[in-house]
Amino acid sequence: MGSGSGQIVIDPSDAELFASIGLTSVKRVMKYQPAAMAAINASSETFPVDLDLGPDNPKQIYVKRYRYRRWGVRLAGMLRGTFFGTPRARFEYEFLSEMRRRGVPAIRPMAHGCRRKLGFVTACFLISESVIGAESLDTFMADHRENVSIRRRITILLAQVIRRMHDAGVMHGGLFWRNILVSRSEATGEWHLSLIDPDRHARLHAGAVPRKGVVWDLSDLAASAAEFERGTDIARFARAYFGVEKLSSEQKGLLQAVRKEARGKVRHEGHRLAVGGAIAWLQARIEAAQAGGDGSDFHVDTIEAFFDRLGRLVAVPSWPGGRGGGCDGGVFARGG
């Protein structure tokens, strides 16, 4: 399943859909102008594309585009897919497909592609089917911070899903709450989790994930939970993950290793949440400007300008930062 220069690879079952919306080439995908952004950082952007193609087709798809504009970035990433190895988008496409094949609840990848210059990847993208009505776990937990019943149900469900993933030999590698989607079935009322964005640390094993991989994944969860966690939630998660009523000394030792590994990730994840809050605020300003409302003098028309404006905003003390900025506490992170 190669991704040569300017090549797009589309799941055969989605070929007709992509033809109907005109996303049939790398050039068209990279030049597509989104109406809104779901996430954005210095090297990637994720946005929804709304569809109205009948009940048998998805109502929305998501496009995640990676750009490597400067030669310094391309050279620095030579061993991570910009020259040698698998481009990031293709890696995610193949890994998500394998996760689903092993019975792990992950979003369905639909297409990927990349563009090259002198053999170096200058841009690549992944297109996936959206989960209708879903929101990231960090947003969900913040919205339901005081709802003990829902927190309990989601905590147990999360533990069961991650244990099933590890038993299936899948190490996600970037299991932060922002990479877990929560949705609820309108028909049954049941909660569902869907995993997105496997990291380059992700690994597939013939048997269950070894202890080192388990510690890495659980430490990502712990770092995300630092702002929200309660002792009862942690104990409930651990018992559900191990499938026991009382933890053994070996299981307690693994959790201690998780706490230790999480310490270095808590501040970084808090920073990501803070930047996410800045981007959400800036996106709202852009939408207000486009609507001609408050902030109508505000104009950003390129990603470079977006981050230039963002850089100046986060330097201002009055900027309304996102949740979790500078957070480095928490039972998991402190070790008790």
Coordinates of C-alpha atoms in Angstrom, one line a residue:
M1 CA 0.0 0.0 0.0
G2 CA 2.5 2.6 -1.1
S3 CA 2.2 6.3 -1.1
G4 CA 4.4 7.6 -3.9
S5 CA 4.7 11.1 -5.1
G6 CA 1.3 12.7 -5.3
Q7 CA -0.5 9.4 -4.7
I8 CA -3.8 9.1 -2.8
V9 CA -4.9 5.7 -1.5
I10 CA -8.7 5.3 -1.0
D11 CA -10.5 2.4 0.6
P12 CA -12.3 0.7 -2.3
S13 CA -15.6 0.9 -0.4
D14 CA -15.3 4.7 -0.2
A15 CA -14.2 5.3 -3.8
E16 CA -17.7 6.4 -5.0
L17 CA -18.1 8.7 -2.0
F18 CA -14.8 10.4 -2.6
A19 CA -15.6 10.8 -6.3
S20 CA -18.9 12.5 -5.4
I21 CA -17.2 15.1 -3.2
G22 CA -14.2 15.6 -5.5
L23 CA -11.5 14.6 -3.0
T24 CA -9.8 12.2 -5.5
S25 CA -6.3 13.6 -5.6
V26 CA -3.6 14.8 -3.2
K27 CA -3.7 18.3 -4.7
R28 CA -7.5 18.6 -4.1
V29 CA -7.2 17.4 -0.5
M30 CA -4.3 19.7 0.3
K31 CA -6.0 22.7 -1.3
Y32 CA -9.4 22.1 0.3
Q33 CA -10.5 25.2 2.3
P34 CA -12.3 24.1 5.5
A35 CA -15.1 26.0 7.0
A36 CA -13.8 25.4 10.6
M37 CA -10.9 23.7 12.4
A38 CA -11.3 20.9 14.9
A39 CA -7.6 21.0 15.9
I40 CA -4.4 22.7 14.7
N41 CA -0.8 22.9 15.7
A42 CA 2.5 23.9 14.1
S43 CA 2.6 20.9 11.7
S44 CA -0.9 19.6 11.4
E45 CA -4.5 20.7 11.1
T46 CA -7.7 18.6 11.5
F47 CA -11.1 19.7 10.2
P48 CA -14.5 18.3 9.4
V49 CA -16.1 18.0 6.0
D50 CA -19.9 17.9 6.2
L51 CA -21.7 15.7 3.8
D52 CA -25.4 15.3 2.7
L53 CA -25.3 12.2 0.6
G54 CA -28.2 10.1 1.9
P55 CA -28.7 7.8 4.9
D56 CA -26.2 5.1 3.7
N57 CA -23.2 7.4 3.7
P58 CA -21.4 9.1 6.7
K59 CA -22.7 12.6 7.5
Q60 CA -19.2 13.9 8.2
I61 CA -15.6 13.0 7.5
Y62 CA -12.4 14.3 9.1
V63 CA -9.3 15.4 7.3
K64 CA -6.0 15.6 9.1
R65 CA -3.2 17.2 7.1
Y66 CA 0.5 17.3 8.0
R67 CA 2.8 19.9 6.4
Y68 CA 6.6 19.9 6.4
R69 CA 7.3 23.3 4.8
R70 CA 10.9 23.8 5.7
W71 CA 13.9 21.7 4.7
G72 CA 15.1 21.7 8.3
V73 CA 11.9 20.0 9.4
R74 CA 12.1 17.5 6.6
L75 CA 15.7 16.6 7.4
A76 CA 15.0 16.4 11.1
G77 CA 12.2 13.9 10.4
M78 CA 14.2 11.7 7.9
L79 CA 14.1 8.7 10.2
R80 CA 10.5 9.3 11.2
G81 CA 8.8 9.1 7.8
T82 CA 9.7 12.3 5.9
F83 CA 12.2 10.3 3.9
F84 CA 13.0 6.9 5.4
G85 CA 10.2 4.8 6.8
T86 CA 6.4 5.3 6.6
P87 CA 4.8 8.8 6.3
R88 CA 2.8 9.7 9.4
A89 CA -0.6 9.6 7.6
R90 CA 0.0 6.2 6.1
F91 CA 1.3 4.9 9.4
E92 CA -2.0 6.1 11.1
Y93 CA -4.1 4.6 8.4
E94 CA -2.5 1.2 8.6
F95 CA -2.3 1.1 12.4
L96 CA -6.0 2.2 12.8
S97 CA -7.0 -0.5 10.3
E98 CA -5.1 -3.1 12.2
M99 CA -6.6 -1.9 15.5
R100 CA -10.1 -2.4 14.1
R101 CA -9.2 -5.8 12.7
R102 CA -8.1 -6.9 16.2
G103 CA -11.4 -5.7 17.7
V104 CA -10.2 -2.5 19.2
P105 CA -12.7 0.4 19.0
A106 CA -11.0 2.9 16.7
I107 CA -12.2 5.4 14.1
R108 CA -12.4 4.0 10.6
P109 CA -9.7 5.3 8.2
M110 CA -10.9 6.0 4.7
A111 CA -8.0 7.4 2.7
H112 CA -4.4 8.6 3.0
G113 CA -1.9 10.3 0.7
C114 CA 1.3 12.2 0.5
R115 CA 3.2 14.7 -1.6
R116 CA 7.0 14.5 -2.1
K117 CA 9.8 16.7 -3.3
L118 CA 13.2 15.2 -4.1
G119 CA 12.0 12.1 -2.3
F120 CA 11.1 14.0 0.9
V121 CA 7.5 14.1 2.1
T122 CA 6.4 17.7 2.1
A123 CA 2.8 17.0 3.1
C124 CA 0.5 14.1 3.9
F125 CA -3.0 13.5 5.1
L126 CA -5.4 11.0 6.6
I127 CA -9.1 11.0 6.0
S128 CA -11.4 9.2 8.5
E129 CA -15.0 8.7 9.2
S130 CA -16.3 10.8 12.0
V131 CA -18.1 9.5 15.1
I132 CA -21.4 11.5 15.2
G133 CA -22.0 13.4 18.4
A134 CA -18.5 12.5 19.9
E135 CA -16.3 14.7 22.0
S136 CA -12.8 14.2 23.4
L137 CA -12.6 12.6 26.8
D138 CA -10.8 15.6 28.3
T139 CA -13.7 17.9 27.2
F140 CA -16.3 15.3 28.3
M141 CA -14.8 14.8 31.8
A142 CA -14.6 18.6 32.3
D143 CA -18.3 18.9 31.3
H144 CA -19.3 16.1 33.7
R145 CA -16.8 16.9 36.5
E146 CA -19.5 16.7 39.2
N147 CA -21.6 13.9 37.8
V148 CA -20.4 11.0 39.9
S149 CA -22.6 8.4 38.1
I150 CA -21.4 9.2 34.6
R151 CA -17.7 9.5 35.8
R152 CA -18.0 6.0 37.3
R153 CA -19.5 4.5 34.1
I154 CA -16.9 6.1 31.8
T155 CA -14.0 5.2 34.1
I156 CA -15.0 1.5 34.1
L157 CA -15.7 1.5 30.3
L158 CA -12.3 3.2 29.7
A159 CA -10.5 0.5 31.8
Q160 CA -12.3 -2.3 30.0
V161 CA -11.5 -0.9 26.5
I162 CA -7.8 -0.3 27.3
R163 CA -7.4 -3.8 28.8
R164 CA -9.1 -5.3 25.7
M165 CA -6.7 -3.3 23.5
H166 CA -3.6 -4.5 25.5
D167 CA -4.8 -8.1 25.5
A168 CA -5.1 -7.8 21.7
G169 CA -1.5 -6.8 21.5
V170 CA -2.0 -3.1 20.7
M171 CA 0.0 -0.4 22.3
H172 CA -1.5 3.0 21.3
G173 CA 1.6 5.1 22.2
G174 CA -0.3 8.4 22.6
L175 CA -3.2 7.5 24.9
F176 CA -4.0 11.0 26.2
W177 CA -7.6 11.8 26.8
R178 CA -7.7 14.1 23.8
N179 CA -7.1 11.0 21.6
I180 CA -10.2 9.2 23.0
L181 CA -13.7 10.1 21.8
V182 CA -16.8 9.6 23.8
S183 CA -20.2 9.1 22.2
R184 CA -23.6 7.8 23.2
S185 CA -26.0 5.7 21.2
E186 CA -29.3 7.4 20.6
A187 CA -31.0 4.0 20.2
T188 CA -29.7 2.3 23.4
G189 CA -28.3 5.1 25.5
E190 CA -25.0 3.2 25.9
W191 CA -21.7 5.0 26.0
H192 CA -19.0 4.2 23.5
L193 CA -15.3 5.1 23.2
S194 CA -13.3 5.4 20.0
L195 CA -9.6 5.8 19.8
I196 CA -7.8 8.1 17.4
D197 CA -4.2 9.3 16.6
P198 CA -1.9 6.4 17.4
D199 CA 1.5 7.8 18.1
R200 CA 4.9 6.8 16.6
H201 CA 5.5 5.0 19.9
A202 CA 2.6 2.7 19.0
R203 CA 3.4 -1.0 18.6
L204 CA 1.7 -4.2 17.6
H205 CA 2.5 -7.5 19.4
A206 CA 1.7 -11.1 18.6
G207 CA 0.5 -11.6 22.2
A208 CA -0.5 -9.2 24.9
V209 CA 1.3 -5.9 25.3
P210 CA 4.3 -6.3 27.6
R211 CA 4.7 -4.5 30.9
K212 CA 6.7 -1.6 29.5
G213 CA 4.1 -0.8 26.8
V214 CA 1.3 -1.0 29.4
V215 CA 3.1 1.4 31.7
W216 CA 3.6 3.8 28.8
D217 CA 0.0 3.8 27.7
L218 CA -1.4 4.1 31.3
S219 CA 1.0 6.9 32.1
D220 CA -0.5 8.9 29.2
L221 CA -3.9 8.4 30.7
A222 CA -2.6 9.4 34.1
A223 CA -1.0 12.6 32.8
S224 CA -4.3 13.5 31.2
A225 CA -6.3 12.7 34.4
A226 CA -4.0 14.8 36.7
E227 CA -6.4 17.8 36.7
F228 CA -9.6 15.7 37.1
E229 CA -8.6 12.6 39.0
R230 CA -10.1 11.5 42.4
G231 CA -8.8 8.7 44.5
T232 CA -12.0 6.7 44.0
D233 CA -11.7 7.1 40.2
I234 CA -8.1 5.7 40.2
A235 CA -9.0 2.8 42.3
R236 CA -12.0 2.0 40.2
F237 CA -10.0 2.2 37.0
A238 CA -7.3 -0.1 38.3
R239 CA -9.7 -2.7 39.6
A240 CA -11.6 -2.7 36.3
Y241 CA -8.4 -2.8 34.2
F242 CA -7.0 -5.8 36.1
G243 CA -10.4 -7.4 36.5
V244 CA -10.0 -7.9 40.3
E245 CA -11.6 -6.7 43.5
K246 CA -8.3 -6.2 45.3
L247 CA -4.9 -5.3 43.7
S248 CA -2.0 -7.7 44.1
S249 CA 1.5 -6.5 45.1
E250 CA 2.6 -6.9 41.5
Q251 CA -0.3 -4.8 40.2
K252 CA 0.4 -2.1 42.7
G253 CA 4.0 -2.1 41.6
L254 CA 2.9 -1.6 38.0
L255 CA 0.8 1.4 39.1
Q256 CA 3.8 2.9 40.9
A257 CA 5.8 2.6 37.6
V258 CA 2.8 4.4 35.9
R259 CA 2.9 7.2 38.4
K260 CA 6.7 7.6 37.9
E261 CA 6.4 7.7 34.1
A262 CA 3.5 10.1 34.2
R263 CA 5.4 12.8 36.1
G264 CA 7.3 13.9 33.0
K265 CA 4.1 14.1 30.9
V266 CA 1.8 16.0 33.1
R267 CA 3.2 19.5 32.5
H268 CA 3.5 18.8 28.7
E269 CA -0.1 17.7 28.5
G270 CA -1.3 20.7 30.5
H271 CA 0.5 22.9 28.0
R272 CA -1.2 21.1 25.2
L273 CA -4.6 21.8 26.8
A274 CA -3.7 25.4 27.4
V275 CA -2.7 25.9 23.7
G276 CA -5.9 24.1 22.7
G277 CA -7.8 26.7 24.7
A278 CA -6.0 29.5 22.9
I279 CA -6.7 28.0 19.5
A280 CA -10.4 27.5 20.4
W281 CA -10.6 31.1 21.5
L282 CA -8.8 32.3 18.4
Q283 CA -11.1 30.2 16.2
A284 CA -14.1 31.7 17.8
R285 CA -12.7 35.2 17.0
I286 CA -12.2 34.2 13.4
E287 CA -15.8 32.9 13.1
A288 CA -17.1 36.1 14.7
A289 CA -15.1 38.1 12.2
Q290 CA -16.5 36.1 9.3
A291 CA -20.0 36.6 10.6
G292 CA -19.4 40.3 10.9
G293 CA -20.0 40.3 14.6
D294 CA -17.7 41.2 17.5
G295 CA -14.2 41.2 16.3
S296 CA -15.1 42.0 12.7
D297 CA -11.7 43.7 12.3
F298 CA -9.9 40.4 13.0
H299 CA -8.5 38.7 9.9
V300 CA -6.3 35.6 9.6
D301 CA -6.1 33.9 6.2
T302 CA -3.0 31.6 6.5
I303 CA -1.7 29.1 9.0
E304 CA 1.5 31.1 9.4
A305 CA -0.5 34.2 10.2
F306 CA -2.7 32.2 12.6
F307 CA 0.3 31.1 14.6
D308 CA 1.9 34.5 14.5
R309 CA -1.3 36.0 16.0
L310 CA -1.5 33.1 18.5
G311 CA 2.2 33.7 19.6
R312 CA 1.4 37.3 20.3
L313 CA -1.8 36.5 22.2
V314 CA -0.3 33.9 24.6
A315 CA 2.3 36.5 25.6
V316 CA -0.5 38.7 26.9
P317 CA -1.5 38.1 30.6
S318 CA -5.2 38.8 29.8
W319 CA -5.4 35.9 27.4
P320 CA -8.1 33.5 28.5
G321 CA -6.0 30.3 28.7
G322 CA -7.4 26.8 28.4
R323 CA -7.9 24.2 31.1
G324 CA -4.9 22.5 32.6
G325 CA -2.2 25.2 31.9
G326 CA 0.8 24.5 34.1
C327 CA -0.9 21.7 35.9
D328 CA 1.6 19.3 37.5
G329 CA -0.2 17.8 40.4
G330 CA -2.4 14.8 40.8
V331 CA -2.2 11.5 42.7
F332 CA -1.0 9.6 39.7
A333 CA 1.7 12.2 38.9
R334 CA 2.9 12.6 42.5
G335 CA 2.9 8.9 43.3
G336 CA 0.4 9.0 46.2

